[in-house]
């Protein structure tokens, strides 16, 4: 029995044996520190070709072998040295391509061991958990880890590249390593009782672990396969697993309940047969979002059945909410005047809003207009879509940003895109302009007049875009006015 | 609100993003004082949902002005909100990193104010980590569609990987559930990123020392099961993203019920089997030489749930089996159910030296009970009638639990 204690040692000894032409059957290697093997593999068959290598000749082996051998040397199986020597012998005695033959018993065993070691090394890189302690040299990071094989030498360089400026050590039952910021120092094994106590940060880590977990998809088997339970003792986050599992069904149930009680969209309230009349009647009972609760009534669109222009505002205001008709308040008056000035007949127009209920907040005695929430905007859209589908207008005019965003999209900017005819999902010719109430809120008379003129002009553009409008010829040249 | 509370909210809000990989950056950034990237990603932990914890995956904030129906953070959802400062994220990342809990940071955000404002804050975290702390670990930044070119450029400079989520498989799905997002914007961002990655690579090849740009490439995520869109469309979109936008990875994320979900969305258990099948199909398309039409057809636009797509293909092409492993070309070997790329390559090398027998295949750790029906070796010739046997499917797949299937069937 030849005693070797690490890879380099084995390599030297093996080279000597090989030089002396000692076949694998006649030599046995062993290590003092070998305890009971994990998988006690039986000795394999002897190599097939026994050519003699003259003593003194340097054995040529494929490059891959040394690398594989270095890993396999870390395996805890006590037959590893013999196996390595047998493969080395065969490589140098007529089977130089042996390593390619994955189905050869020796090579197969070699691969199994190599894989086990590499997996163990990988798990060490993953599962080492440092704890910070106050040491003689300031902060020190210490981990206690229990690998299956002696992989510390394989992984320590990785940690030194990763944490070059930290002072750290990794303790295992068989060996230990310390990095002092400059070099690695290997030492003897350390029992788990000498592992440092917790680290305040572990609580935060457990919080993260618990929060990143999705209770609706439990896959315990996958977890245990990838994170074997034997490692759990040194992984602080595993302490919360039982609690997470216990809470999961309740959390999922609560989620389902919350979903079931959600208000739906207006789509469910649409009538089967769609005319302006049936739509308006159905909308009276809409509960597609929560706005109906605080409003007086639904304010549906109104206007000519044969309208070829649809004007879309934001939502009914205080007065509209009370009267039940769109654009009847002060803003409505501004709109009426502008339409008249643009030469547009009310007959050609249908007026409606992106959201059909008044959204407000109390300010003393008054109900103050509040921009409709995004949820209401999308919930209410089916009504507008249905109105447009029934009317098939030639032009849709969005009054103000909310309408523009609902019809054209969030990126719509009235200040930038005003007055241009563009295509939207609702209508081939869509145009946006000021909301009449924006004109009412203008900072001064000059601005007010300018915006008013722009509104009139934009309405004129819309009018001209109709196929037989006054300026039908310009219709196709979108953007020009 | 303290960091604990913020972390709970902002990790919870990020958990629906499936991307977790920390791989792809082959070398550590020069001059790093802490942290490294060496190509292979490491999963530091696993949660009970079977997902790998590799990165500190959090949102900068879960406030959002958008209203995407499948998202917990949409403006109309009433989840608790929080916002991290740059400093808080930087400190958390470094402290977790030092204890070897994580490979790095995956930072995303709800959209606050507008795309550029949000993007600036994401970039600031990455810049601080790299420049002030000499951090060389992994960073994955989610970019916001419509953010400016300069911001994307800076994001790519500091991050290992950047991603833009495609969100849903088709434009139509997007219109339905995320009216404020546009497919064209999303793809524009992907193209911008691809162009920069290419330009950087060209510069390097031409010998210029170009600063790094997202060395781990870009990835994206698609939510599946939130709309009725079939697998055929999902895989077609993925194929388009791989070939045209040069994605490193497309992640499929089974739509999972979220608190306060929109009622249009399915409220049941996420379709995990379907998600799994999509990943399998994705691999077959990328690494096994399969064509899309071989897996899904207009007549059968969804993958089988009870049989993996490779087995399904084999069962439909029984006439091509058994395959002689001592003779067949690589392409055909790859089509044998149960054989992976690695095994196939080992077979090819081994058979140069020896004739393979059944026992040899077992040594290569192939699932023999399944593989035996499809292969022929020197000493093993399956009776071809066996493949005709209708019970075969059931025999080949004892593992898919009927419970999982029935849960999905309710979907
Ligand atoms: S605002 Fe629209 S969706 Fe909401 S309840 Fe009123 S009509 Fe229905």
Short mmCIF file of C-alpha atoms in Angstrom, two decimals, chain A residues 200-481:
data_model
loop_
_atom_site.label_atom_id
_atom_site.label_comp_id
_atom_site.label_asym_id
_atom_site.label_seq_id
_atom_site.Cartn_x
_atom_site.Cartn_y
_atom_site.Cartn_z
CA UNK A 200 -27.58 40.29 12.13
CA UNK A 201 -28.01 40.40 8.38
CA UNK A 202 -29.51 36.93 8.26
CA UNK A 203 -32.88 38.31 9.29
CA UNK A 204 -32.89 40.61 6.31
CA UNK A 205 -31.88 37.73 4.09
CA UNK A 206 -34.76 35.62 5.41
CA UNK A 207 -37.14 38.50 4.75
CA UNK A 208 -35.95 38.57 1.18
CA UNK A 209 -36.20 34.82 0.80
CA UNK A 210 -39.74 34.75 2.15
CA UNK A 211 -40.88 37.62 -0.06
CA UNK A 212 -39.43 36.38 -3.33
CA UNK A 213 -41.32 33.11 -2.94
CA UNK A 214 -44.55 32.72 -4.90
CA UNK A 215 -47.09 30.76 -2.84
CA UNK A 216 -49.15 29.96 -5.91
CA UNK A 217 -46.52 27.70 -7.39
CA UNK A 218 -45.04 25.19 -5.02
CA UNK A 219 -42.43 22.80 -6.35
CA UNK A 220 -40.87 21.22 -3.32
CA UNK A 221 -39.22 18.41 -5.21
CA UNK A 222 -37.29 20.78 -7.43
CA UNK A 223 -36.20 22.74 -4.41
CA UNK A 224 -34.97 19.67 -2.56
CA UNK A 225 -33.22 18.26 -5.58
CA UNK A 226 -31.25 21.44 -6.12
CA UNK A 227 -30.77 22.30 -2.47
CA UNK A 228 -30.30 18.95 -0.73
CA UNK A 229 -31.65 18.87 2.79
CA UNK A 230 -28.28 17.85 4.21
CA UNK A 231 -27.04 21.38 3.50
CA UNK A 232 -29.94 23.10 5.18
CA UNK A 233 -28.29 23.33 8.58
CA UNK A 234 -25.84 25.96 7.35
CA UNK A 235 -28.32 27.89 5.20
CA UNK A 236 -30.04 30.48 7.38
CA UNK A 237 -32.95 30.99 4.97
CA UNK A 238 -34.13 27.41 5.29
CA UNK A 239 -35.41 28.12 8.80
CA UNK A 240 -38.44 29.91 7.41
CA UNK A 241 -39.43 27.21 4.91
CA UNK A 242 -41.92 25.42 7.19
CA UNK A 243 -43.67 28.71 7.91
CA UNK A 244 -43.77 29.65 4.24
CA UNK A 245 -45.34 26.35 3.33
CA UNK A 246 -47.85 26.56 6.12
CA UNK A 247 -48.97 30.04 5.04
CA UNK A 248 -49.03 29.36 1.31
CA UNK A 249 -52.55 27.90 0.88
CA UNK A 250 -54.07 30.74 2.91
CA UNK A 251 -52.27 33.37 0.87
CA UNK A 252 -53.42 31.84 -2.39
CA UNK A 253 -57.00 31.57 -1.19
CA UNK A 254 -56.99 35.19 -0.10
CA UNK A 255 -55.73 36.19 -3.52
CA UNK A 256 -58.50 34.30 -5.26
CA UNK A 257 -61.07 35.90 -3.04
CA UNK A 258 -59.79 39.38 -3.71
CA UNK A 259 -59.91 38.68 -7.44
CA UNK A 260 -63.41 37.31 -7.32
CA UNK A 261 -64.70 40.46 -5.65
CA UNK A 262 -63.08 42.87 -8.05
CA UNK A 263 -65.37 45.11 -10.03
CA UNK A 264 -65.23 44.10 -13.67
CA UNK A 265 -65.12 46.14 -16.81
CA UNK A 266 -68.04 47.68 -18.66
CA UNK A 267 -67.78 44.91 -21.24
CA UNK A 268 -70.07 42.74 -19.16
CA UNK A 269 -72.83 45.30 -19.20
CA UNK A 270 -73.03 45.79 -22.96
CA UNK A 271 -76.38 44.80 -24.49
CA UNK A 272 -76.50 42.09 -27.15
CA UNK A 273 -78.20 44.26 -29.72
CA UNK A 274 -76.31 47.50 -30.04
CA UNK A 275 -77.95 50.76 -31.00
CA UNK A 276 -77.41 54.15 -29.45
CA UNK A 277 -80.64 53.66 -27.52
CA UNK A 278 -79.91 50.20 -26.16
CA UNK A 279 -76.38 51.24 -25.28
CA UNK A 280 -77.52 54.30 -23.36
CA UNK A 281 -80.14 52.28 -21.51
CA UNK A 282 -77.66 49.56 -20.58
CA UNK A 283 -75.05 52.07 -19.47
CA UNK A 284 -77.49 53.36 -16.88
CA UNK A 285 -76.84 50.20 -14.93
CA UNK A 286 -73.12 49.90 -15.47
CA UNK A 287 -71.02 48.85 -12.51
CA UNK A 288 -67.92 48.27 -14.58
CA UNK A 289 -65.79 50.15 -12.11
CA UNK A 290 -66.33 51.89 -8.82
CA UNK A 291 -67.24 55.33 -10.15
CA UNK A 292 -70.95 54.59 -10.35
CA UNK A 293 -71.07 54.50 -6.56
CA UNK A 294 -70.44 58.20 -5.96
CA UNK A 295 -71.99 59.64 -9.10
CA UNK A 296 -75.63 60.65 -9.56
CA UNK A 297 -76.17 58.89 -12.86
CA UNK A 298 -74.51 57.65 -16.01
CA UNK A 299 -73.99 60.43 -18.54
CA UNK A 300 -74.00 58.72 -21.91
CA UNK A 301 -73.16 60.24 -25.28
CA UNK A 302 -75.75 62.22 -27.19
CA UNK A 303 -76.23 63.57 -30.66
CA UNK A 304 -77.30 62.72 -34.14
CA UNK A 305 -77.78 59.08 -35.11
CA UNK A 306 -76.11 59.88 -38.41
CA UNK A 307 -73.29 61.90 -36.91
CA UNK A 308 -70.06 61.74 -38.89
CA UNK A 309 -67.94 63.41 -36.26
CA UNK A 310 -67.68 62.09 -32.70
CA UNK A 311 -66.36 64.44 -30.04
CA UNK A 312 -64.92 62.74 -26.97
CA UNK A 313 -64.44 64.59 -23.71
CA UNK A 314 -62.98 63.36 -20.45
CA UNK A 315 -65.86 62.70 -18.09
CA UNK A 316 -69.08 64.46 -17.05
CA UNK A 317 -68.65 67.43 -14.72
CA UNK A 318 -70.71 68.48 -11.74
CA UNK A 319 -73.56 69.95 -13.74
CA UNK A 320 -73.60 67.15 -16.32
CA UNK A 321 -73.76 64.64 -13.52
CA UNK A 322 -76.85 66.28 -12.09
CA UNK A 323 -78.61 66.82 -15.39
CA UNK A 324 -77.59 63.58 -17.09
CA UNK A 325 -76.41 65.16 -20.36
CA UNK A 326 -72.89 65.68 -21.69
CA UNK A 327 -71.37 69.14 -22.17
CA UNK A 328 -74.15 71.18 -20.65
CA UNK A 329 -72.06 73.15 -18.16
CA UNK A 330 -69.72 76.08 -18.75
CA UNK A 331 -67.37 73.95 -20.84
CA UNK A 332 -70.31 72.89 -22.97
CA UNK A 333 -71.00 76.52 -23.80
CA UNK A 334 -67.42 77.07 -24.94
CA UNK A 335 -67.71 74.01 -27.13
CA UNK A 336 -71.00 75.10 -28.66
CA UNK A 337 -69.57 78.48 -29.57
CA UNK A 338 -66.47 76.97 -31.09
CA UNK A 339 -68.51 74.53 -33.16
CA UNK A 340 -70.65 77.36 -34.46
CA UNK A 341 -67.62 79.42 -35.30
CA UNK A 342 -66.06 76.50 -37.15
CA UNK A 343 -69.20 76.25 -39.17
CA UNK A 344 -70.10 72.82 -37.91
CA UNK A 345 -73.69 71.82 -37.74
CA UNK A 346 -74.69 70.11 -34.51
CA UNK A 347 -76.40 67.63 -36.81
CA UNK A 348 -73.02 66.29 -37.86
CA UNK A 349 -71.86 65.72 -34.33
CA UNK A 350 -72.14 63.20 -31.52
CA UNK A 351 -70.77 64.25 -28.14
CA UNK A 352 -69.61 61.82 -25.49
CA UNK A 353 -66.97 61.20 -22.83
CA UNK A 354 -64.15 58.73 -22.31
CA UNK A 355 -65.58 57.93 -18.87
CA UNK A 356 -69.29 58.03 -18.29
CA UNK A 357 -69.49 58.72 -14.60
CA UNK A 358 -68.40 61.81 -12.71
CA UNK A 359 -65.29 61.30 -10.61
CA UNK A 360 -64.91 63.83 -7.83
CA UNK A 361 -63.63 64.53 -4.37
CA UNK A 362 -65.32 66.64 -1.72
CA UNK A 363 -63.86 70.07 -1.09
CA UNK A 364 -66.00 71.64 1.61
CA UNK A 365 -69.49 71.77 0.22
CA UNK A 366 -68.34 71.42 -3.37
CA UNK A 367 -67.66 68.36 -5.48
CA UNK A 368 -64.32 68.92 -7.06
CA UNK A 369 -63.56 67.35 -10.44
CA UNK A 370 -60.84 64.72 -10.27
CA UNK A 371 -59.13 63.07 -13.23
CA UNK A 372 -60.61 59.60 -13.70
CA UNK A 373 -58.35 56.82 -12.41
CA UNK A 374 -56.63 54.63 -14.99
CA UNK A 375 -58.73 51.70 -13.92
CA UNK A 376 -61.94 53.58 -14.77
CA UNK A 377 -60.52 54.69 -18.10
CA UNK A 378 -59.88 51.17 -19.24
CA UNK A 379 -63.02 49.78 -17.60
CA UNK A 380 -65.21 52.32 -19.35
CA UNK A 381 -63.67 52.06 -22.79
CA UNK A 382 -66.08 49.38 -24.07
CA UNK A 383 -68.86 51.98 -24.05
CA UNK A 384 -66.93 54.37 -26.23
CA UNK A 385 -65.89 51.55 -28.54
CA UNK A 386 -69.52 50.49 -28.86
CA UNK A 387 -70.70 54.03 -29.61
CA UNK A 388 -68.12 54.42 -32.33
CA UNK A 389 -68.90 50.97 -33.72
CA UNK A 390 -72.57 51.88 -34.04
CA UNK A 391 -71.98 55.33 -35.54
CA UNK A 392 -69.05 54.52 -37.84
CA UNK A 393 -68.00 58.19 -37.87
CA UNK A 394 -65.47 59.57 -40.30
CA UNK A 395 -63.63 61.56 -37.68
CA UNK A 396 -63.11 61.22 -33.93
CA UNK A 397 -62.05 64.36 -32.09
CA UNK A 398 -60.48 63.95 -28.67
CA UNK A 399 -61.03 66.91 -26.40
CA UNK A 400 -58.17 67.15 -23.95
CA UNK A 401 -55.47 64.84 -22.68
CA UNK A 402 -57.60 62.23 -20.97
CA UNK A 403 -59.68 61.55 -24.05
CA UNK A 404 -56.56 61.56 -26.19
CA UNK A 405 -54.86 59.08 -23.93
CA UNK A 406 -57.86 56.84 -23.86
CA UNK A 407 -58.30 56.89 -27.63
CA UNK A 408 -54.77 57.30 -29.00
CA UNK A 409 -52.62 55.95 -26.17
CA UNK A 410 -50.69 57.06 -23.16
CA UNK A 411 -47.99 58.74 -25.15
CA UNK A 412 -50.49 61.16 -26.72
CA UNK A 413 -49.59 64.76 -25.93
CA UNK A 414 -52.15 67.38 -26.79
CA UNK A 415 -49.63 70.20 -26.71
CA UNK A 416 -47.52 68.41 -29.28
CA UNK A 417 -49.97 66.50 -31.47
CA UNK A 418 -52.87 68.93 -31.46
CA UNK A 419 -54.68 69.48 -34.74
CA UNK A 420 -53.06 66.66 -36.67
CA UNK A 421 -55.13 63.94 -38.18
CA UNK A 422 -53.83 60.56 -37.23
CA UNK A 423 -54.96 56.98 -37.15
CA UNK A 424 -56.11 55.34 -33.92
CA UNK A 425 -57.59 52.03 -32.97
CA UNK A 426 -60.99 53.70 -32.86
CA UNK A 427 -61.03 55.61 -36.11
CA UNK A 428 -58.98 56.03 -39.24
CA UNK A 429 -59.08 59.79 -38.76
CA UNK A 430 -58.51 60.87 -35.20
CA UNK A 431 -57.56 64.31 -34.05
CA UNK A 432 -56.88 65.83 -30.66
CA UNK A 433 -57.41 69.33 -29.44
CA UNK A 434 -57.94 71.37 -26.27
CA UNK A 435 -60.62 70.46 -23.83
CA UNK A 436 -62.99 73.42 -23.51
CA UNK A 437 -62.42 73.54 -19.75
CA UNK A 438 -58.69 73.91 -20.32
CA UNK A 439 -59.58 77.09 -22.18
CA UNK A 440 -61.64 78.24 -19.23
CA UNK A 441 -58.67 77.64 -16.95
CA UNK A 442 -56.17 79.46 -19.19
CA UNK A 443 -53.92 81.81 -17.17
CA UNK A 444 -54.83 85.01 -18.99
CA UNK A 445 -57.06 86.48 -21.66
CA UNK A 446 -54.45 86.26 -24.43
CA UNK A 447 -53.77 82.63 -23.83
CA UNK A 448 -57.47 81.97 -23.58
CA UNK A 449 -58.16 83.60 -26.91
CA UNK A 450 -55.27 81.80 -28.59
CA UNK A 451 -56.45 78.40 -27.33
CA UNK A 452 -59.99 79.17 -28.33
CA UNK A 453 -58.87 79.99 -31.84
CA UNK A 454 -56.88 76.79 -31.97
CA UNK A 455 -59.91 74.79 -30.88
CA UNK A 456 -61.97 76.40 -33.63
CA UNK A 457 -59.25 75.72 -36.19
CA UNK A 458 -58.88 72.11 -35.13
CA UNK A 459 -62.62 71.57 -35.36
CA UNK A 460 -62.47 73.03 -38.83
CA UNK A 461 -59.73 70.55 -39.74
CA UNK A 462 -61.94 67.74 -38.51
CA UNK A 463 -64.83 69.06 -40.54
CA UNK A 464 -62.73 69.33 -43.66
CA UNK A 465 -61.52 65.78 -43.21
CA UNK A 466 -64.98 64.46 -43.87
CA UNK A 467 -65.25 63.01 -47.35
CA UNK A 468 -67.54 65.75 -48.66
CA UNK A 469 -66.50 68.43 -46.20
CA UNK A 470 -65.73 71.92 -47.47
CA UNK A 471 -62.06 71.15 -47.88
CA UNK A 472 -62.39 67.55 -49.00
CA UNK A 473 -59.38 67.92 -51.24
CA UNK A 474 -57.02 68.31 -48.28
CA UNK A 475 -58.26 65.27 -46.52
CA UNK A 476 -55.47 62.93 -47.46
CA UNK A 477 -52.64 65.28 -46.59
CA UNK A 478 -52.72 64.55 -42.92
CA UNK A 479 -50.98 67.10 -40.80
CA UNK A 480 -51.45 70.04 -43.15
CA UNK A 481 -53.96 72.65 -42.21
#
